[in-house]
Amino acid sequence: MALLVLKFGGTSVGTTERIRAVAERAMRLRDEGHQLVIVVSAMSGETDRLLGLAGELHPRADGRELDVLLSTGEQVTIALLAMALEAQGCPARSYTGAQVMIRTDSAHNKARIRSIDDARVRGDLEAGRVVVVAGFQGVDDEGAITTLGRGGSDTTAVALAAALKADECRIYTDVDGVYTTDPRLVPQARRLERITFEEMLEMASLGSKVLQIRAVEFAGKYNVPLRVLSSFEEGTGTLITTEEDAAVEQALVAGIAFNKDEAQLTVSGVPDQPGVAHRILGPVADANIEVDMIVQNVGEDGRTTDFTFTVHRNDYDKALELLQAAARELGAREVSGDVHIVKISVVGVGMRSHAGIASRMFGALSRENINIRMISTSEIKVSVVVDEKYLELAVRALHDAFELEQEAAGLHESQG
Ligand code: ADP
Ligand code: ASP
Ligand code: MG
């Protein structure tokens, strides 16, 4: 008998038929003797619908009120799933985040879980009930409802699994595992049997939204066995694992991530003097805008420089405004920007021990005539920024260049 935490995302609970199917799957696992805690998201599209309603009434609604609104999506699905279970004779109880004391900080819309009091859940499990918990939400010390950021139900599931010391946390979704890249963009993408926490964390933070970043962080920190699998078909999905366990079949590149949410800003003709980067980026940081990639070039005359960086698209207008002010003060020649860019990254722990990944990447892009605007590297990833229109072509070219369609075993040599 195992204690399992199952999480079903929006598409998996998108209609009452699907909710019934989730209940049936849960009953099969229960018949095998497992104890179950089920975390659910709002029905697909619901969170966006609620955000749209808020937008009709207030251009920048208060975070507290937004959380009261957004948390209702998950409250609907927990009740419906508990009903579907009861209808089939399975004792079940649903709870909101606050009811099972998922305590968070007070950062509305992006709160972090601090603690969970598992007494109530344990009591129900011991009484033979299936426990259904609303994902994506918690409560702060003042009793205000909070939400955990988009995709946050993954994190609720992992946090509950950690608190309950569950045997496994299973993330059921609309694809049957983690792929070498988003299978909706590249049909040749291949499902991975395993991926390391480190690689998954990097993929998630570089744009692969199959798991929320914090869920992966949490699972790595508390050693929660984590699996991604399909809610529609049977299968073993993808196990997120430690590096040592995965080493046997480790390829150099695990996958390709992309992020369409960034925008690029450039100040050109800035005097090349000490302190310039600080004067440009200081006001941006003070406005709480996160800067991602940064590149500084020496200008043609050798006395001025060009300074380019990327921010989230939502922050673009604000950052442009701040930059124009800074540029006037610095006597810079011009400020320009572009929202039609995409960041594409190849990720793999195998890169650490092999040179040549970056040049292989640049070679593949150059064969397709794709111009690289920015580059950044770390031990286990190489990222480039290119024109948005090349997204599909670039990801496919890289997928081919690193032979990701094929099984990892035996690839070591050809990838090196
Ligand atoms: P849910 O609503 O179940 O939480 P999400 O939409 O958040 O589902 O995540 C699943 C989606 O993640 C898939 O439909 C897929 O398009 C996308 N995705 C992006 N990158 C990957 C990847 N490397 N492997 C699998 N899915 C990916
Ligand atoms: N319903 C929330 C969202 O759409 C949380 C989640 O689905 O994980 O982001
Ligand atoms: Mg999700």
PDB file of C-alpha atoms in Angstrom, residues 10-242:
ATOM      1  CA  GLY A  10      -7.060  22.098 -16.114  1.00  0.00           C
ATOM      2  CA  THR A  11      -7.613  20.063 -19.290  1.00  0.00           C
ATOM      3  CA  SER A  12      -7.874  16.870 -17.237  1.00  0.00           C
ATOM      4  CA  VAL A  13     -10.832  18.331 -15.300  1.00  0.00           C
ATOM      5  CA  GLY A  14     -12.158  20.479 -18.159  1.00  0.00           C
ATOM      6  CA  THR A  15     -15.630  18.871 -18.356  1.00  0.00           C
ATOM      7  CA  THR A  16     -17.842  16.790 -16.069  1.00  0.00           C
ATOM      8  CA  GLU A  17     -17.033  13.698 -18.178  1.00  0.00           C
ATOM      9  CA  ARG A  18     -13.357  14.264 -17.570  1.00  0.00           C
ATOM     10  CA  ILE A  19     -13.944  14.766 -13.872  1.00  0.00           C
ATOM     11  CA  ARG A  20     -15.791  11.455 -13.866  1.00  0.00           C
ATOM     12  CA  ALA A  21     -12.841   9.843 -15.647  1.00  0.00           C
ATOM     13  CA  VAL A  22     -10.493  11.243 -12.982  1.00  0.00           C
ATOM     14  CA  ALA A  23     -12.740   9.725 -10.303  1.00  0.00           C
ATOM     15  CA  GLU A  24     -12.651   6.371 -12.088  1.00  0.00           C
ATOM     16  CA  ARG A  25      -8.893   6.399 -12.323  1.00  0.00           C
ATOM     17  CA  ALA A  26      -8.655   7.278  -8.632  1.00  0.00           C
ATOM     18  CA  MET A  27     -10.994   4.411  -7.746  1.00  0.00           C
ATOM     19  CA  ARG A  28      -8.803   1.944  -9.663  1.00  0.00           C
ATOM     20  CA  LEU A  29      -5.770   3.058  -7.658  1.00  0.00           C
ATOM     21  CA  ARG A  30      -7.755   2.857  -4.445  1.00  0.00           C
ATOM     22  CA  ASP A  31      -8.878  -0.675  -5.331  1.00  0.00           C
ATOM     23  CA  GLU A  32      -5.182  -1.566  -5.599  1.00  0.00           C
ATOM     24  CA  GLY A  33      -4.955  -0.532  -1.951  1.00  0.00           C
ATOM     25  CA  HIS A  34      -3.401   2.928  -2.208  1.00  0.00           C
ATOM     26  CA  GLN A  35      -4.267   5.937  -0.063  1.00  0.00           C
ATOM     27  CA  LEU A  36      -4.961   8.997  -2.207  1.00  0.00           C
ATOM     28  CA  VAL A  37      -4.739  12.752  -1.944  1.00  0.00           C
ATOM     29  CA  ILE A  38      -5.874  14.448  -5.151  1.00  0.00           C
ATOM     30  CA  VAL A  39      -4.984  18.043  -6.031  1.00  0.00           C
ATOM     31  CA  VAL A  40      -6.943  19.667  -8.833  1.00  0.00           C
ATOM     32  CA  SER A  41      -6.646  22.827 -10.933  1.00  0.00           C
ATOM     33  CA  ALA A  42      -9.529  24.962 -12.128  1.00  0.00           C
ATOM     34  CA  MET A  43     -11.351  23.724 -15.251  1.00  0.00           C
ATOM     35  CA  SER A  44      -9.337  24.641 -18.356  1.00  0.00           C
ATOM     36  CA  GLY A  45      -9.701  28.294 -19.332  1.00  0.00           C
ATOM     37  CA  GLU A  46     -11.333  29.248 -16.042  1.00  0.00           C
ATOM     38  CA  THR A  47      -8.398  31.128 -14.505  1.00  0.00           C
ATOM     39  CA  ASP A  48      -8.018  33.164 -17.709  1.00  0.00           C
ATOM     40  CA  ARG A  49     -11.761  33.838 -17.771  1.00  0.00           C
ATOM     41  CA  LEU A  50     -11.655  35.145 -14.202  1.00  0.00           C
ATOM     42  CA  LEU A  51      -8.645  37.342 -14.997  1.00  0.00           C
ATOM     43  CA  GLY A  52     -10.610  38.732 -17.955  1.00  0.00           C
ATOM     44  CA  LEU A  53     -13.557  39.634 -15.718  1.00  0.00           C
ATOM     45  CA  ALA A  54     -11.236  41.424 -13.300  1.00  0.00           C
ATOM     46  CA  GLY A  55      -9.683  43.321 -16.199  1.00  0.00           C
ATOM     47  CA  GLU A  56     -13.099  44.595 -17.306  1.00  0.00           C
ATOM     48  CA  LEU A  57     -13.580  46.300 -13.950  1.00  0.00           C
ATOM     49  CA  HIS A  58     -10.091  47.400 -12.988  1.00  0.00           C
ATOM     50  CA  PRO A  59      -6.941  47.745 -15.119  1.00  0.00           C
ATOM     51  CA  ARG A  60      -4.665  46.697 -12.212  1.00  0.00           C
ATOM     52  CA  ALA A  61      -6.869  45.056  -9.614  1.00  0.00           C
ATOM     53  CA  ASP A  62      -5.554  44.706  -6.091  1.00  0.00           C
ATOM     54  CA  GLY A  63      -3.607  41.461  -5.545  1.00  0.00           C
ATOM     55  CA  ARG A  64      -5.699  40.519  -2.539  1.00  0.00           C
ATOM     56  CA  GLU A  65      -8.981  40.773  -4.428  1.00  0.00           C
ATOM     57  CA  LEU A  66      -7.543  38.978  -7.444  1.00  0.00           C
ATOM     58  CA  ASP A  67      -6.637  36.052  -5.197  1.00  0.00           C
ATOM     59  CA  VAL A  68     -10.142  35.912  -3.724  1.00  0.00           C
ATOM     60  CA  LEU A  69     -11.426  35.745  -7.290  1.00  0.00           C
ATOM     61  CA  LEU A  70      -8.887  33.302  -8.768  1.00  0.00           C
ATOM     62  CA  SER A  71      -9.168  30.804  -5.926  1.00  0.00           C
ATOM     63  CA  THR A  72     -12.818  30.183  -6.822  1.00  0.00           C
ATOM     64  CA  GLY A  73     -11.796  28.251  -9.951  1.00  0.00           C
ATOM     65  CA  GLU A  74     -10.212  25.450  -7.931  1.00  0.00           C
ATOM     66  CA  GLN A  75     -13.023  25.495  -5.366  1.00  0.00           C
ATOM     67  CA  VAL A  76     -15.445  24.445  -8.096  1.00  0.00           C
ATOM     68  CA  THR A  77     -13.391  21.452  -9.217  1.00  0.00           C
ATOM     69  CA  ILE A  78     -12.693  20.049  -5.735  1.00  0.00           C
ATOM     70  CA  ALA A  79     -16.409  19.919  -4.967  1.00  0.00           C
ATOM     71  CA  LEU A  80     -17.259  18.364  -8.347  1.00  0.00           C
ATOM     72  CA  LEU A  81     -14.555  15.721  -8.040  1.00  0.00           C
ATOM     73  CA  ALA A  82     -15.637  14.815  -4.493  1.00  0.00           C
ATOM     74  CA  MET A  83     -19.209  14.445  -5.805  1.00  0.00           C
ATOM     75  CA  ALA A  84     -18.054  12.255  -8.698  1.00  0.00           C
ATOM     76  CA  LEU A  85     -16.187  10.014  -6.257  1.00  0.00           C
ATOM     77  CA  GLU A  86     -19.130   9.783  -3.853  1.00  0.00           C
ATOM     78  CA  ALA A  87     -21.472   8.994  -6.764  1.00  0.00           C
ATOM     79  CA  GLN A  88     -19.391   5.886  -7.415  1.00  0.00           C
ATOM     80  CA  GLY A  89     -19.447   4.858  -3.796  1.00  0.00           C
ATOM     81  CA  CYS A  90     -16.009   6.176  -2.857  1.00  0.00           C
ATOM     82  CA  PRO A  91     -15.939   8.184   0.379  1.00  0.00           C
ATOM     83  CA  ALA A  92     -14.282  11.546  -0.332  1.00  0.00           C
ATOM     84  CA  ARG A  93     -13.891  14.978   1.150  1.00  0.00           C
ATOM     85  CA  SER A  94     -12.847  18.225  -0.522  1.00  0.00           C
ATOM     86  CA  TYR A  95     -10.863  21.061   1.052  1.00  0.00           C
ATOM     87  CA  THR A  96      -9.769  24.535   0.024  1.00  0.00           C
ATOM     88  CA  GLY A  97      -6.148  25.520   0.664  1.00  0.00           C
ATOM     89  CA  ALA A  98      -7.096  27.440   3.805  1.00  0.00           C
ATOM     90  CA  GLN A  99      -9.050  24.483   5.214  1.00  0.00           C
ATOM     91  CA  VAL A 100      -5.989  22.256   5.163  1.00  0.00           C
ATOM     92  CA  MET A 101      -3.836  25.124   6.447  1.00  0.00           C
ATOM     93  CA  ILE A 102      -1.599  25.623   3.453  1.00  0.00           C
ATOM     94  CA  ARG A 103       0.151  28.609   5.017  1.00  0.00           C
ATOM     95  CA  THR A 104       1.895  31.026   2.663  1.00  0.00           C
ATOM     96  CA  ASP A 105       3.608  34.401   2.832  1.00  0.00           C
ATOM     97  CA  SER A 106       1.511  37.431   1.842  1.00  0.00           C
ATOM     98  CA  ALA A 107       2.902  37.953  -1.665  1.00  0.00           C
ATOM     99  CA  HIS A 108      -0.457  37.933  -3.445  1.00  0.00           C
ATOM    100  CA  ASN A 109      -0.542  36.257  -6.878  1.00  0.00           C
ATOM    101  CA  LYS A 110       2.889  34.659  -6.325  1.00  0.00           C
ATOM    102  CA  ALA A 111       2.822  33.475  -2.724  1.00  0.00           C
ATOM    103  CA  ARG A 112       5.238  30.871  -1.387  1.00  0.00           C
ATOM    104  CA  ILE A 113       4.143  27.974   0.765  1.00  0.00           C
ATOM    105  CA  ARG A 114       5.644  28.103   4.266  1.00  0.00           C
ATOM    106  CA  SER A 115       3.972  25.206   6.028  1.00  0.00           C
ATOM    107  CA  ILE A 116       1.150  22.703   5.815  1.00  0.00           C
ATOM    108  CA  ASP A 117      -0.692  21.209   8.751  1.00  0.00           C
ATOM    109  CA  ASP A 118      -1.381  17.680   7.593  1.00  0.00           C
ATOM    110  CA  ALA A 119      -3.458  16.512  10.603  1.00  0.00           C
ATOM    111  CA  ARG A 120      -6.795  16.834   8.867  1.00  0.00           C
ATOM    112  CA  VAL A 121      -5.674  15.086   5.709  1.00  0.00           C
ATOM    113  CA  ARG A 122      -4.150  12.245   7.694  1.00  0.00           C
ATOM    114  CA  GLY A 123      -7.348  11.848   9.701  1.00  0.00           C
ATOM    115  CA  ASP A 124      -9.391  11.463   6.527  1.00  0.00           C
ATOM    116  CA  LEU A 125      -6.937   9.028   4.984  1.00  0.00           C
ATOM    117  CA  GLU A 126      -7.044   6.896   8.102  1.00  0.00           C
ATOM    118  CA  ALA A 127     -10.830   6.928   7.946  1.00  0.00           C
ATOM    119  CA  GLY A 128     -10.560   5.506   4.416  1.00  0.00           C
ATOM    120  CA  ARG A 129     -11.510   8.655   2.549  1.00  0.00           C
ATOM    121  CA  VAL A 130      -9.986  10.089  -0.603  1.00  0.00           C
ATOM    122  CA  VAL A 131      -8.908  13.665   0.122  1.00  0.00           C
ATOM    123  CA  VAL A 132      -9.403  16.269  -2.607  1.00  0.00           C
ATOM    124  CA  VAL A 133      -7.465  19.541  -2.201  1.00  0.00           C
ATOM    125  CA  ALA A 134      -7.688  22.769  -4.200  1.00  0.00           C
ATOM    126  CA  GLY A 135      -4.415  23.527  -5.960  1.00  0.00           C
ATOM    127  CA  PHE A 136      -2.832  26.946  -6.462  1.00  0.00           C
ATOM    128  CA  GLN A 137      -4.076  28.513  -3.206  1.00  0.00           C
ATOM    129  CA  GLY A 138      -3.225  29.056   0.421  1.00  0.00           C
ATOM    130  CA  VAL A 139      -3.812  31.424   3.286  1.00  0.00           C
ATOM    131  CA  ASP A 140      -1.498  33.972   4.916  1.00  0.00           C
ATOM    132  CA  ASP A 141      -1.067  34.811   8.610  1.00  0.00           C
ATOM    133  CA  GLU A 142      -3.839  37.405   8.399  1.00  0.00           C
ATOM    134  CA  GLY A 143      -6.253  34.837   7.018  1.00  0.00           C
ATOM    135  CA  ALA A 144      -6.208  36.348   3.511  1.00  0.00           C
ATOM    136  CA  ILE A 145      -6.505  33.941   0.573  1.00  0.00           C
ATOM    137  CA  THR A 146      -3.351  33.804  -1.541  1.00  0.00           C
ATOM    138  CA  THR A 147      -2.471  32.156  -4.862  1.00  0.00           C
ATOM    139  CA  LEU A 148       0.844  30.648  -5.906  1.00  0.00           C
ATOM    140  CA  GLY A 149       1.366  31.978  -9.447  1.00  0.00           C
ATOM    141  CA  ARG A 150       0.285  30.425 -12.755  1.00  0.00           C
ATOM    142  CA  GLY A 151       0.719  26.686 -12.817  1.00  0.00           C
ATOM    143  CA  GLY A 152       0.806  26.702  -9.011  1.00  0.00           C
ATOM    144  CA  SER A 153      -1.270  23.555  -8.514  1.00  0.00           C
ATOM    145  CA  ASP A 154       1.870  21.555  -9.308  1.00  0.00           C
ATOM    146  CA  THR A 155       3.511  23.163  -6.303  1.00  0.00           C
ATOM    147  CA  THR A 156       0.541  22.452  -4.039  1.00  0.00           C
ATOM    148  CA  ALA A 157       0.786  18.776  -4.982  1.00  0.00           C
ATOM    149  CA  VAL A 158       4.521  18.531  -4.377  1.00  0.00           C
ATOM    150  CA  ALA A 159       4.280  20.437  -1.078  1.00  0.00           C
ATOM    151  CA  LEU A 160       1.511  18.120   0.142  1.00  0.00           C
ATOM    152  CA  ALA A 161       3.533  15.088  -0.931  1.00  0.00           C
ATOM    153  CA  ALA A 162       6.526  16.424   1.024  1.00  0.00           C
ATOM    154  CA  ALA A 163       4.441  17.176   4.123  1.00  0.00           C
ATOM    155  CA  LEU A 164       2.769  13.754   4.044  1.00  0.00           C
ATOM    156  CA  LYS A 165       6.004  11.951   3.060  1.00  0.00           C
ATOM    157  CA  ALA A 166       4.045  10.414   0.208  1.00  0.00           C
ATOM    158  CA  ASP A 167       5.544   7.544  -1.756  1.00  0.00           C
ATOM    159  CA  GLU A 168       5.089   9.415  -5.043  1.00  0.00           C
ATOM    160  CA  CYS A 169       3.683  12.657  -6.422  1.00  0.00           C
ATOM    161  CA  ARG A 170       2.085  12.131  -9.835  1.00  0.00           C
ATOM    162  CA  ILE A 171       1.361  15.105 -12.081  1.00  0.00           C
ATOM    163  CA  TYR A 172      -1.318  13.991 -14.567  1.00  0.00           C
ATOM    164  CA  THR A 173      -1.592  16.298 -17.562  1.00  0.00           C
ATOM    165  CA  ASP A 174      -2.511  16.492 -21.260  1.00  0.00           C
ATOM    166  CA  VAL A 175       0.800  15.033 -22.512  1.00  0.00           C
ATOM    167  CA  ASP A 176       2.185  11.656 -21.445  1.00  0.00           C
ATOM    168  CA  GLY A 177       5.399  12.933 -19.889  1.00  0.00           C
ATOM    169  CA  VAL A 178       8.248  15.397 -20.251  1.00  0.00           C
ATOM    170  CA  TYR A 179       9.507  15.572 -23.832  1.00  0.00           C
ATOM    171  CA  THR A 180      12.781  16.641 -25.411  1.00  0.00           C
ATOM    172  CA  THR A 181      10.894  19.822 -26.330  1.00  0.00           C
ATOM    173  CA  ASP A 182       7.265  20.956 -26.390  1.00  0.00           C
ATOM    174  CA  PRO A 183       5.587  18.220 -28.482  1.00  0.00           C
ATOM    175  CA  ARG A 184       3.012  20.780 -29.653  1.00  0.00           C
ATOM    176  CA  LEU A 185       5.767  22.645 -31.500  1.00  0.00           C
ATOM    177  CA  VAL A 186       7.880  19.684 -32.629  1.00  0.00           C
ATOM    178  CA  PRO A 187       5.901  16.503 -33.305  1.00  0.00           C
ATOM    179  CA  GLN A 188       9.185  14.530 -33.472  1.00  0.00           C
ATOM    180  CA  ALA A 189       9.896  15.348 -29.834  1.00  0.00           C
ATOM    181  CA  ARG A 190      10.563  12.238 -27.760  1.00  0.00           C
ATOM    182  CA  ARG A 191       9.272  11.414 -24.309  1.00  0.00           C
ATOM    183  CA  LEU A 192      12.034  11.061 -21.741  1.00  0.00           C
ATOM    184  CA  GLU A 193      11.916   8.088 -19.371  1.00  0.00           C
ATOM    185  CA  ARG A 194      13.834  10.147 -16.824  1.00  0.00           C
ATOM    186  CA  ILE A 195      15.150  13.658 -16.414  1.00  0.00           C
ATOM    187  CA  THR A 196      17.198  15.012 -13.508  1.00  0.00           C
ATOM    188  CA  PHE A 197      15.810  17.597 -11.091  1.00  0.00           C
ATOM    189  CA  GLU A 198      18.552  19.958 -12.190  1.00  0.00           C
ATOM    190  CA  GLU A 199      17.646  19.660 -15.867  1.00  0.00           C
ATOM    191  CA  MET A 200      13.921  19.894 -15.185  1.00  0.00           C
ATOM    192  CA  LEU A 201      14.472  23.004 -13.076  1.00  0.00           C
ATOM    193  CA  GLU A 202      16.473  24.601 -15.879  1.00  0.00           C
ATOM    194  CA  MET A 203      13.901  23.589 -18.532  1.00  0.00           C
ATOM    195  CA  ALA A 204      11.072  25.017 -16.388  1.00  0.00           C
ATOM    196  CA  SER A 205      12.856  28.278 -15.686  1.00  0.00           C
ATOM    197  CA  LEU A 206      13.760  28.658 -19.375  1.00  0.00           C
ATOM    198  CA  GLY A 207      10.135  28.369 -20.451  1.00  0.00           C
ATOM    199  CA  SER A 208       8.894  24.745 -20.439  1.00  0.00           C
ATOM    200  CA  LYS A 209       5.635  25.154 -18.600  1.00  0.00           C
ATOM    201  CA  VAL A 210       4.930  21.457 -18.149  1.00  0.00           C
ATOM    202  CA  LEU A 211       5.855  21.840 -14.457  1.00  0.00           C
ATOM    203  CA  GLN A 212       5.889  25.001 -12.345  1.00  0.00           C
ATOM    204  CA  ILE A 213       9.478  25.931 -11.386  1.00  0.00           C
ATOM    205  CA  ARG A 214       8.713  25.995  -7.687  1.00  0.00           C
ATOM    206  CA  ALA A 215       7.255  22.511  -7.803  1.00  0.00           C
ATOM    207  CA  VAL A 216      10.537  21.180  -9.181  1.00  0.00           C
ATOM    208  CA  GLU A 217      12.558  23.181  -6.638  1.00  0.00           C
ATOM    209  CA  PHE A 218      10.448  21.835  -3.811  1.00  0.00           C
ATOM    210  CA  ALA A 219      10.616  18.248  -5.020  1.00  0.00           C
ATOM    211  CA  GLY A 220      14.403  18.454  -5.350  1.00  0.00           C
ATOM    212  CA  LYS A 221      14.823  19.986  -1.911  1.00  0.00           C
ATOM    213  CA  TYR A 222      12.585  17.519  -0.086  1.00  0.00           C
ATOM    214  CA  ASN A 223      13.372  14.500  -2.233  1.00  0.00           C
ATOM    215  CA  VAL A 224       9.830  13.957  -3.387  1.00  0.00           C
ATOM    216  CA  PRO A 225       9.610  11.227  -6.035  1.00  0.00           C
ATOM    217  CA  LEU A 226       7.939  13.103  -8.887  1.00  0.00           C
ATOM    218  CA  ARG A 227       6.407  11.743 -12.080  1.00  0.00           C
ATOM    219  CA  VAL A 228       4.648  13.460 -15.012  1.00  0.00           C
ATOM    220  CA  LEU A 229       2.107  11.354 -16.891  1.00  0.00           C
ATOM    221  CA  SER A 230      -0.997  11.434 -19.048  1.00  0.00           C
ATOM    222  CA  SER A 231      -4.429  11.686 -17.508  1.00  0.00           C
ATOM    223  CA  PHE A 232      -5.913  10.190 -20.680  1.00  0.00           C
ATOM    224  CA  GLU A 233      -3.788   7.109 -21.326  1.00  0.00           C
ATOM    225  CA  GLU A 234      -2.043   4.514 -19.215  1.00  0.00           C
ATOM    226  CA  GLY A 235       1.746   4.704 -19.144  1.00  0.00           C
ATOM    227  CA  THR A 236       4.770   5.294 -16.968  1.00  0.00           C
ATOM    228  CA  GLY A 237       5.384   8.903 -18.012  1.00  0.00           C
ATOM    229  CA  THR A 238       8.604  10.626 -16.992  1.00  0.00           C
ATOM    230  CA  LEU A 239      10.333  10.249 -13.641  1.00  0.00           C
ATOM    231  CA  ILE A 240      12.164  13.296 -12.303  1.00  0.00           C
ATOM    232  CA  THR A 241      15.229  11.887 -10.659  1.00  0.00           C
ATOM    233  CA  THR A 242      18.626  12.630  -9.159  1.00  0.00           C
TER     234      THR A 242
END
